[in-house]
XYZ file of C-alpha atoms in Angstrom:
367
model
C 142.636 87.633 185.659
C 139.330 89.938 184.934
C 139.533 93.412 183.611
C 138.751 94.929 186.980
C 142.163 93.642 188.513
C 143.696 96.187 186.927
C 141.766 99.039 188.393
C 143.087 98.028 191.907
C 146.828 97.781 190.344
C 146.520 101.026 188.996
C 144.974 102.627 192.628
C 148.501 101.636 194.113
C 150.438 103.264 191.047
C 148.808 106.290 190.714
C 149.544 109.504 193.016
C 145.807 110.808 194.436
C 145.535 113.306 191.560
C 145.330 111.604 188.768
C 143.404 108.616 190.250
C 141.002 111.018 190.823
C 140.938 112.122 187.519
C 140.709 108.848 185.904
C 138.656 106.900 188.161
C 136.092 109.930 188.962
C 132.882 110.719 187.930
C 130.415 114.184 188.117
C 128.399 114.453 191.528
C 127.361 111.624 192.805
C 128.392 109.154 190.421
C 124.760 107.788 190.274
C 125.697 107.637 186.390
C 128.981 106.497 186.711
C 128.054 103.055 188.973
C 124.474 102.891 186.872
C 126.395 102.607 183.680
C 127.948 99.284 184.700
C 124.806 97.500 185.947
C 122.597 98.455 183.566
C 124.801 95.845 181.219
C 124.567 93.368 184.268
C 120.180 93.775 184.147
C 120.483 92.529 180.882
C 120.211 88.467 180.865
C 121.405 86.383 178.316
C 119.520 83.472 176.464
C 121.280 81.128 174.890
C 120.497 78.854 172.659
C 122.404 74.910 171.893
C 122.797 73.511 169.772
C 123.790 75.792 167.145
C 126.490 75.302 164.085
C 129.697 77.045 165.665
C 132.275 76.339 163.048
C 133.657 79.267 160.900
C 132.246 81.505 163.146
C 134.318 84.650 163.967
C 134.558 88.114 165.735
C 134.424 90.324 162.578
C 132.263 93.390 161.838
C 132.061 95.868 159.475
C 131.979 99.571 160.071
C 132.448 102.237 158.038
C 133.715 100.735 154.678
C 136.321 98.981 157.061
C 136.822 95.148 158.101
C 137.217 95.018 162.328
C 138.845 91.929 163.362
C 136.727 92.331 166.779
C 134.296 94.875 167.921
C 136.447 96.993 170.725
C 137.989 100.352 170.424
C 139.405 102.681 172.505
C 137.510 105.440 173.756
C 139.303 109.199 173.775
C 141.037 109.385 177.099
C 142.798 112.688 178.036
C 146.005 113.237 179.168
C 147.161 109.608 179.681
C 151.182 110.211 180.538
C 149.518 110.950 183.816
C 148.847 107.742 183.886
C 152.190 106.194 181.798
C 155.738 107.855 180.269
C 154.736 106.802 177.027
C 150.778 107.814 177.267
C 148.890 107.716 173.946
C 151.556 106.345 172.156
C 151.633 102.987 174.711
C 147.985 102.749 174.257
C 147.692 103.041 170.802
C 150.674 100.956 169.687
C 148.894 98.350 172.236
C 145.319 99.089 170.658
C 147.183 98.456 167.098
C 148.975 94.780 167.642
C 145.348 93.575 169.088
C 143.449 94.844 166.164
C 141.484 97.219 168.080
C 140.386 100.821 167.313
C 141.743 103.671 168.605
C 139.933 107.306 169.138
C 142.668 109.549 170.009
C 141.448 112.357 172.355
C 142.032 116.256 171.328
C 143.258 116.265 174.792
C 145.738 113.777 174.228
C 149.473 114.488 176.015
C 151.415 113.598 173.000
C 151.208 115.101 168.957
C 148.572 113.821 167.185
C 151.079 112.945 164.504
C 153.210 110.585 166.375
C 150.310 108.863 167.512
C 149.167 108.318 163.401
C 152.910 107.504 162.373
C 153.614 104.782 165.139
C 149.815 103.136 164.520
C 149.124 103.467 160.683
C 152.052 100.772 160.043
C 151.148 98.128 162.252
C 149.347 95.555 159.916
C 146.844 94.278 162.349
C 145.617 97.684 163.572
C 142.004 98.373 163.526
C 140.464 102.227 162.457
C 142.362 105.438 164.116
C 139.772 108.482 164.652
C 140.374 111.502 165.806
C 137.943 112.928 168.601
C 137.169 116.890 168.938
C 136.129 118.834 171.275
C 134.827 122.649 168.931
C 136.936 125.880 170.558
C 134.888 128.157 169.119
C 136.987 129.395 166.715
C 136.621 128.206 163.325
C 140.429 129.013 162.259
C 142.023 127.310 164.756
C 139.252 124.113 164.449
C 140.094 123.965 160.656
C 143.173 123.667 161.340
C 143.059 121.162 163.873
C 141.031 118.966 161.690
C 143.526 119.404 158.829
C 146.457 118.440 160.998
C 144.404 114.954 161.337
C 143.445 114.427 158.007
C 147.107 114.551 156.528
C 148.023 112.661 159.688
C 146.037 109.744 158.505
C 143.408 109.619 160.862
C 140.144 107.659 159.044
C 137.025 109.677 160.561
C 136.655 112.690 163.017
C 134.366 111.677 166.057
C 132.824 115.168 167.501
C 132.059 115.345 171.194
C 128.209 116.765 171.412
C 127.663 116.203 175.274
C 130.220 118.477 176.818
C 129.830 121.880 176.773
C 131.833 122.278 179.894
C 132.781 120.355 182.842
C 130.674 117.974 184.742
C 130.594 119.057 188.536
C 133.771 116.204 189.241
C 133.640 116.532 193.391
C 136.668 113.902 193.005
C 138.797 115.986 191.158
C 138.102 119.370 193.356
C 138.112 117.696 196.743
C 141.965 116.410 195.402
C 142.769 119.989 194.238
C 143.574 118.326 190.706
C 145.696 119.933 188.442
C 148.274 118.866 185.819
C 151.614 118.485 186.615
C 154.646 120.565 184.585
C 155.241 118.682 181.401
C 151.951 117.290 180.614
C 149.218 119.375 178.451
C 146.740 119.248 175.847
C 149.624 119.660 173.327
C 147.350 119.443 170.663
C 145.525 122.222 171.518
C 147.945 124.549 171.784
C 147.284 127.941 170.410
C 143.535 127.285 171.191
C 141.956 130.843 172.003
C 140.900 131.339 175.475
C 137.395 130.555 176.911
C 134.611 133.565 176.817
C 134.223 135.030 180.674
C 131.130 136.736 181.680
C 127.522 135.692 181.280
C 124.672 135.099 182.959
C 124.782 130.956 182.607
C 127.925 129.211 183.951
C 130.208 132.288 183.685
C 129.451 132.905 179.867
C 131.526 129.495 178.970
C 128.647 128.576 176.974
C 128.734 131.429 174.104
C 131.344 129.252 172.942
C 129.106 125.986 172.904
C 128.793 124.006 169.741
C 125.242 123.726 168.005
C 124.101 121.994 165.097
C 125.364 124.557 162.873
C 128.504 123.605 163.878
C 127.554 120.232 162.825
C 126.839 121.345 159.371
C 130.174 123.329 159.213
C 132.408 120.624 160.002
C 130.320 118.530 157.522
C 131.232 120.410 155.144
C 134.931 121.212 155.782
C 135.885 117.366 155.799
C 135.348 114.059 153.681
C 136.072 112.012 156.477
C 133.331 110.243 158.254
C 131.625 112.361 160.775
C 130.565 110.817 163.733
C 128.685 112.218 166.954
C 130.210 111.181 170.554
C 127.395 111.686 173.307
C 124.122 111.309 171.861
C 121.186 109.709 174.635
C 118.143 111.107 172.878
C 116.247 109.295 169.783
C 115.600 112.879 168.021
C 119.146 113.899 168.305
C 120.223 110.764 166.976
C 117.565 111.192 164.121
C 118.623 114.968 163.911
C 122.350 113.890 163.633
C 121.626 111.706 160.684
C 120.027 114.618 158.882
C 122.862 116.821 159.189
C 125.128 114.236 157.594
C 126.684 111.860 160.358
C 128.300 108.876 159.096
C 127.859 107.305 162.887
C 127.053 107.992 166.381
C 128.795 107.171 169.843
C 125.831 106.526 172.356
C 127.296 107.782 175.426
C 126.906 109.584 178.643
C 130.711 110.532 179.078
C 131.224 107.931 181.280
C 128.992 109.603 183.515
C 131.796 112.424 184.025
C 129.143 115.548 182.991
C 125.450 115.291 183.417
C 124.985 112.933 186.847
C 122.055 111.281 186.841
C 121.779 110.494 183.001
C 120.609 108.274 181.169
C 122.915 104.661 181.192
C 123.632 103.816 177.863
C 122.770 100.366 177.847
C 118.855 101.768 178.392
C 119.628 104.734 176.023
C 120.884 102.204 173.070
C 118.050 100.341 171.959
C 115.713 103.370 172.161
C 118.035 104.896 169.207
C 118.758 101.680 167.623
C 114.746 101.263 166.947
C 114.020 105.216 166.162
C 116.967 104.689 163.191
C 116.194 101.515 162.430
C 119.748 100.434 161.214
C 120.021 103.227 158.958
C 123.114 104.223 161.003
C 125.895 102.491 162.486
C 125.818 102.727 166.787
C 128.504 102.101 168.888
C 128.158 102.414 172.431
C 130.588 102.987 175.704
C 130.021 102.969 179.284
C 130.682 100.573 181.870
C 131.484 97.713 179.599
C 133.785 95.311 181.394
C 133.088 91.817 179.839
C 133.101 90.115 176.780
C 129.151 89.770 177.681
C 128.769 93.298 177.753
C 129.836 93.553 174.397
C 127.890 90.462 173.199
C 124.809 92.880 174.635
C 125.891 96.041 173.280
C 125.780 94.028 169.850
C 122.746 92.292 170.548
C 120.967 95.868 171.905
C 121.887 97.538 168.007
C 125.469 98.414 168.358
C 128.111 98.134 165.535
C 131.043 98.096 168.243
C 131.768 99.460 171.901
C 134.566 101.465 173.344
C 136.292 100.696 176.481
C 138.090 103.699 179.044
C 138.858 103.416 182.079
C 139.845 100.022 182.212
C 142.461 100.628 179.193
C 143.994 103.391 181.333
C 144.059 101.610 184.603
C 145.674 98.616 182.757
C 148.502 101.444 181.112
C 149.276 102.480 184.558
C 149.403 99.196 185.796
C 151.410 97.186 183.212
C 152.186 100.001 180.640
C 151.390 98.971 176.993
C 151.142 95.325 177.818
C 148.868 95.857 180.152
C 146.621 97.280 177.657
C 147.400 95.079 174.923
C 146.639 92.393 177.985
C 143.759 93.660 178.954
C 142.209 94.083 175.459
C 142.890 90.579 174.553
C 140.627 89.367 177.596
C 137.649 91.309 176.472
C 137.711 90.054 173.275
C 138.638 86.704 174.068
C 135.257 86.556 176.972
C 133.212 87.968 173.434
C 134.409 84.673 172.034
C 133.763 82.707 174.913
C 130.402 84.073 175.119
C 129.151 83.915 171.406
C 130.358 80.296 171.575
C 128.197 79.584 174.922
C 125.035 81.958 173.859
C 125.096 80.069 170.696
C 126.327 82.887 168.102
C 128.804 82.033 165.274
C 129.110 85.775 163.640
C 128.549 89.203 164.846
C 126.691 90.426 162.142
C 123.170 90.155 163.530
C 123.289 89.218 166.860
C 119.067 88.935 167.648
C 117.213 91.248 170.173
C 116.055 87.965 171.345
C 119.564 87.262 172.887
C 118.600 89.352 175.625
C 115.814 87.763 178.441
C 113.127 90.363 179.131
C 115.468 93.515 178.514
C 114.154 96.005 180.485
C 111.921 98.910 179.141
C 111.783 101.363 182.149
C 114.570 103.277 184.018
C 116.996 101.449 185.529
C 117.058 100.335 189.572
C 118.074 102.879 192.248
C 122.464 101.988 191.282
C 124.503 100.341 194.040
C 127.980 100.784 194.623
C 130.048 99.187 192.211
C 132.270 101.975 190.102
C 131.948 102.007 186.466
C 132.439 104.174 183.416
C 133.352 104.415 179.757
């Protein structure tokens, strides 16, 4: 079985809304489909030959020892998807040794999610993502629910101000059903109305003073979600971020941006390791993770496929489908010649492209 299987098991399980929530992207999904073969223009070359033994699928990342490179990416609202939501997933995430970012938007308490994870002895890092309301009182608060939680670092979503234009989700008429909501978010003050630019919903958009606020206001590690341009990424470091998330949403905002796999490397060489990357978007193989690695990444996280395999197969599914990525990383360090993750050479890669990507075709793709 291949990760993909479960996106077709989960088309026959879910009704048309939420498929089209989950498996959509903005416009025309040029992003969405480019994400995925932007990993597949990058060609591997291995070498033989090499000493194998004692080699293992460790990193480090923020004063923490991974067993494997994989996390979760924030996914919101995920009982559409499964009764038991973010608590299948991340009690799934925990038993594999993978990370979890819990989304803001997540259907189930925050805390439940920390006091069913924390426990589990083999559990990689839990973060907590945010999405800024524009209200400093209720943000603070937010962000001091998840510190006594437990959560380990606070991962800040830069690249959404507002909704992509999601044709999927409008031509379905999506909307949540009764009993599932941001529940986290509860008590959030309502969007601004009335502006020249996109109603007015952007007076309420984050900037990098809100960067430098939230800097201040926590000790966990900060770390920016959505960052495709060198001088934010060098901008981000400035202002105090502990580590950035190079990613284009899944292409589910800005069509037409940037892939991350082409976006990567262009950060990785403007920082120059100072900062640890991680990377999502259309990874679906244990190669694409041996790239993101090779291309400057610390780790990756994986969407869509965790929350096709949770509809399909509930929390086994996801504990399932986590153990074949990271068991195809193994398979493909072993082949490519690659005993430890810690410096996986630019030289892995064959003639890595260094111009924009080719016109995308039509397979689907996404964080």
């Amino acid at each position: 079985m291949r990760l993909d299987d479960y996106e077709a098991l989960a088309r026959e399980r879910l009704d048309a809304n939420a498929w089209a929530y989950f498996a959509g992207g903005a416009a025309d999904e040029i992003t969405l489909r480019a994400n995925r073969e932007a990993w597949a223009a990058h060609w591997l070359h291995p070498r033989v030959l090499r000493t194998l033994a004692h080699g293992h699928t460790r990193v480090e990342l923020l004063g923490r020892t991974l067993a494997h490179p994989i996390l979760v990416a924030p996914m919101a609202f995920q009982r559409l998807a499964h009764d038991g939501g973010e608590l299948a997933s991340g009690f799934a995430a925990a038993v594999q040794g993978a990370g979890m970012v819990l989304s803001a938007q997540a259907s189930v308490p925050l805390e439940d999610v920390a006091r069913l994870v924390l426990p589990e002895a083999t559990r990689g890092p839990l973060w907590f993502q945010l999405y800024l309301q524009g209200d400093r009182g209720f943000d603070l608060d937010l962000v001091r629910r998840a510190e006594a939680a437990g959560f380990e670092a606070l991962v800040l979503t830069v690249d959404a101000p507002m909704h992509g234009a999601r044709d999927r989700e409008r031509r379905a008429g999506f909307a949540l059903p009764g009993g599932i909501a941001a529940v986290n978010l509860a008590g959030a003050p309502p969007l601004p109305r009335g502006g020249e630019l996109c109603g007015g919903l952007l007076a309420a958009a984050p900037g990098w003073d809100d960067v430098d606020w939230l800097r201040a206001q926590t000790r966990l590690p900060l770390v920016l979600k959505g960052v495709l341009h060198p001088d934010d990424a060098k901008r981000a470091q400035a202002r105090g971020a502990d580590a950035l998330i190079v990613s284009n949403h899944g292409g589910r905002t800005l069509d037409t941006a940037l892939p991350t796999a082409w976006a990567l490397p262009r950060i990785a060489d403007a920082l120059g390791g100072t900062l640890p990357l991680l990377v999502d978007g259309g990874i679906r193989r244990g190669t694409d993770v041996l790239k993101a690695l090779a291309l400057g990444a610390r780790a990756v996280l994986v969407g869509r496929p965790i929350v096709f395999a949770l509809a399909a197969a509930g929390p086994q599914g996801v504990a399932h489908a986590l153990r074949l990525l990271r068991d195809e990383l193994e398979i493909a360090m072993a082949l490519a010649g690659i005993a430890t993750l810690d410096a996986v050479p630019r030289e892995l890669l064959f003639d890595a492209p260094k111009s924009q990507p080719a016109l995308p075709g039509s397979a689907p793709g996404d964080a």
